[in-house]
Amino acid sequence: MPTVFERIVAREIPAAIVHEDEWIVAFRDIEPQAPFHVLVVPRTPIPRLRDAGPEEAGILGRMLLVARKVATEAGYDDVGFRCVLNDGPDAGQVVPHLHLHVLAGRGFGWPPG
Ligand code: AMP
């Protein structure tokens, strides 16, 4: 059963895509937690970070570079942005397809909730 992100990557369901390349698709979160909230998703459906091995080093690096690109393009390079990767139930991961949240446009507290 494909996840919602696999279906977005396959263009089976719509999303507001802000970046795509051979490895990565990035699109706006449907329930934004900040004025800017984008999800950076590898095309390959790795369920969780714990499932990534050394062979995924390249894709993990690319996810961070795309996070920087979309935040910079949206004008948040100076004020900054936050990247969040939820892994597993305690972290609140809902969709079992590795993804990086990129949030910007407001101040964020620390520690996170
Ligand atoms: P996580 O809790 O880290 O698994 O985050 C899953 C995220 O996916 C949540 O922030 C949801 O709002 C978001 N989401 C779920 N379905 C969609 C969708 N169809 N389009 C965009 N974002 C979605």
Short mmCIF file of C-alpha atoms and ligand atoms in Angstrom, two decimals:
data_model
loop_
_atom_site.label_atom_id
_atom_site.label_comp_id
_atom_site.label_asym_id
_atom_site.label_seq_id
_atom_site.Cartn_x
_atom_site.Cartn_y
_atom_site.Cartn_z
CA MET A 1 0.00 0.00 0.00
CA PRO A 2 1.74 3.20 -1.14
CA THR A 3 1.95 6.07 1.32
CA VAL A 4 0.44 9.46 0.56
CA PHE A 5 3.95 10.73 -0.25
CA GLU A 6 4.55 7.94 -2.75
CA ARG A 7 1.30 8.93 -4.40
CA ILE A 8 2.37 12.60 -4.50
CA VAL A 9 5.76 11.62 -5.97
CA ALA A 10 3.92 9.53 -8.59
CA ARG A 11 1.64 12.54 -9.29
CA GLU A 12 -1.40 10.44 -8.42
CA ILE A 13 -2.61 13.03 -5.94
CA PRO A 14 -2.02 16.77 -6.16
CA ALA A 15 0.45 18.77 -4.11
CA ALA A 16 1.97 22.25 -4.27
CA ILE A 17 5.38 21.17 -5.52
CA VAL A 18 8.19 23.69 -5.00
CA HIS A 19 11.13 21.55 -6.14
CA GLU A 20 11.71 18.30 -7.94
CA ASP A 21 14.73 16.58 -9.39
CA GLU A 22 15.90 13.04 -10.09
CA TRP A 23 16.05 12.12 -6.40
CA ILE A 24 13.83 14.52 -4.45
CA VAL A 25 10.36 16.06 -4.47
CA ALA A 26 9.52 18.99 -2.17
CA PHE A 27 5.99 20.28 -1.64
CA ARG A 28 3.99 22.40 0.77
CA ASP A 29 2.65 20.70 3.87
CA ILE A 30 -1.14 20.46 3.73
CA GLU A 31 -1.37 21.51 7.40
CA PRO A 32 1.34 24.17 7.75
CA GLN A 33 2.80 24.77 11.19
CA ALA A 34 4.52 28.01 10.13
CA PRO A 35 4.08 30.58 7.32
CA PHE A 36 6.54 28.46 5.30
CA HIS A 37 6.26 24.69 5.72
CA VAL A 38 7.63 22.40 3.04
CA LEU A 39 8.25 18.65 3.09
CA VAL A 40 11.39 17.33 1.39
CA VAL A 41 10.84 13.73 0.30
CA PRO A 42 13.10 11.25 -1.47
CA ARG A 43 11.53 9.57 -4.48
CA THR A 44 12.71 6.25 -3.02
CA PRO A 45 10.25 5.27 -0.27
CA ILE A 46 12.56 4.74 2.71
CA PRO A 47 10.13 4.36 5.66
CA ARG A 48 12.24 5.81 8.47
CA LEU A 49 15.67 7.27 9.10
CA ARG A 50 16.50 4.08 10.99
CA ASP A 51 16.05 2.22 7.70
CA ALA A 52 18.69 4.31 5.92
CA GLY A 53 22.16 2.83 5.56
CA PRO A 54 25.47 4.09 4.21
CA GLU A 55 24.16 3.59 0.68
CA GLU A 56 21.61 6.33 1.41
CA ALA A 57 24.27 8.89 2.42
CA GLY A 58 23.87 10.68 -0.90
CA ILE A 59 20.11 11.01 -0.71
CA LEU A 60 20.27 12.19 2.91
CA GLY A 61 22.73 14.90 1.92
CA ARG A 62 20.57 15.89 -1.03
CA MET A 63 17.55 16.29 1.26
CA LEU A 64 19.45 18.87 3.32
CA LEU A 65 20.66 20.71 0.24
CA VAL A 66 17.10 20.89 -1.13
CA ALA A 67 15.91 22.13 2.29
CA ARG A 68 18.45 24.95 2.09
CA LYS A 69 17.50 25.71 -1.53
CA VAL A 70 13.75 26.00 -0.96
CA ALA A 71 14.20 28.08 2.21
CA THR A 72 16.68 30.39 0.47
CA GLU A 73 14.47 30.78 -2.58
CA ALA A 74 11.59 31.74 -0.28
CA GLY A 75 13.75 34.46 1.30
CA TYR A 76 14.54 32.84 4.64
CA ASP A 77 18.29 32.52 4.29
CA ASP A 78 19.06 35.49 6.59
CA VAL A 79 16.41 35.03 9.29
CA GLY A 80 16.87 31.27 9.21
CA PHE A 81 14.68 28.22 9.14
CA ARG A 82 14.22 24.97 11.01
CA CYS A 83 14.55 21.43 9.67
CA VAL A 84 12.73 18.66 11.53
CA LEU A 85 12.88 14.94 10.86
CA ASN A 86 10.43 12.88 12.88
CA ASP A 87 11.49 9.25 13.22
CA GLY A 88 9.05 6.81 14.76
CA PRO A 89 6.12 7.04 17.15
CA ASP A 90 7.69 9.02 20.01
CA ALA A 91 8.77 11.69 17.53
CA GLY A 92 5.26 11.83 16.07
CA GLN A 93 6.05 10.42 12.64
CA VAL A 94 2.73 9.82 10.90
CA VAL A 95 3.71 9.11 7.30
CA PRO A 96 6.14 6.16 6.98
CA HIS A 97 8.09 7.68 4.09
CA LEU A 98 11.24 9.54 5.13
CA HIS A 99 10.70 13.31 4.98
CA LEU A 100 12.27 16.50 6.21
CA HIS A 101 10.07 19.35 7.41
CA VAL A 102 11.41 22.79 6.49
CA LEU A 103 9.75 25.50 8.56
CA ALA A 104 10.27 29.26 8.47
CA GLY A 105 8.56 32.59 8.86
CA ARG A 106 8.26 32.74 12.65
CA GLY A 107 10.42 32.18 15.71
CA PHE A 108 10.67 28.61 17.02
CA GLY A 109 11.04 27.63 20.66
CA TRP A 110 13.66 25.35 22.14
CA PRO A 111 13.35 22.65 23.35
CA PRO A 112 10.76 21.57 20.79
CA GLY A 113 7.44 20.31 22.13
P1 AMP B 1 5.14 13.48 10.21
O1 AMP B 1 4.29 13.68 11.43
O2 AMP B 1 6.56 13.89 10.42
O3 AMP B 1 4.99 12.09 9.63
O4 AMP B 1 4.57 14.53 9.15
C1 AMP B 1 3.66 14.20 8.16
C2 AMP B 1 3.25 15.52 7.52
O5 AMP B 1 2.63 15.25 6.28
C3 AMP B 1 2.26 16.35 8.35
O6 AMP B 1 2.82 17.62 8.65
C4 AMP B 1 1.04 16.46 7.44
O7 AMP B 1 0.39 17.70 7.52
C5 AMP B 1 1.65 16.23 6.06
N1 AMP B 1 0.76 15.72 5.04
C6 AMP B 1 -0.07 14.65 5.13
N2 AMP B 1 -0.74 14.47 3.98
C7 AMP B 1 -0.30 15.44 3.13
C8 AMP B 1 -0.61 15.80 1.78
N3 AMP B 1 -1.52 15.12 1.06
N4 AMP B 1 0.02 16.87 1.24
C9 AMP B 1 0.92 17.57 1.95
N5 AMP B 1 1.25 17.28 3.22
C10 AMP B 1 0.65 16.24 3.81
#
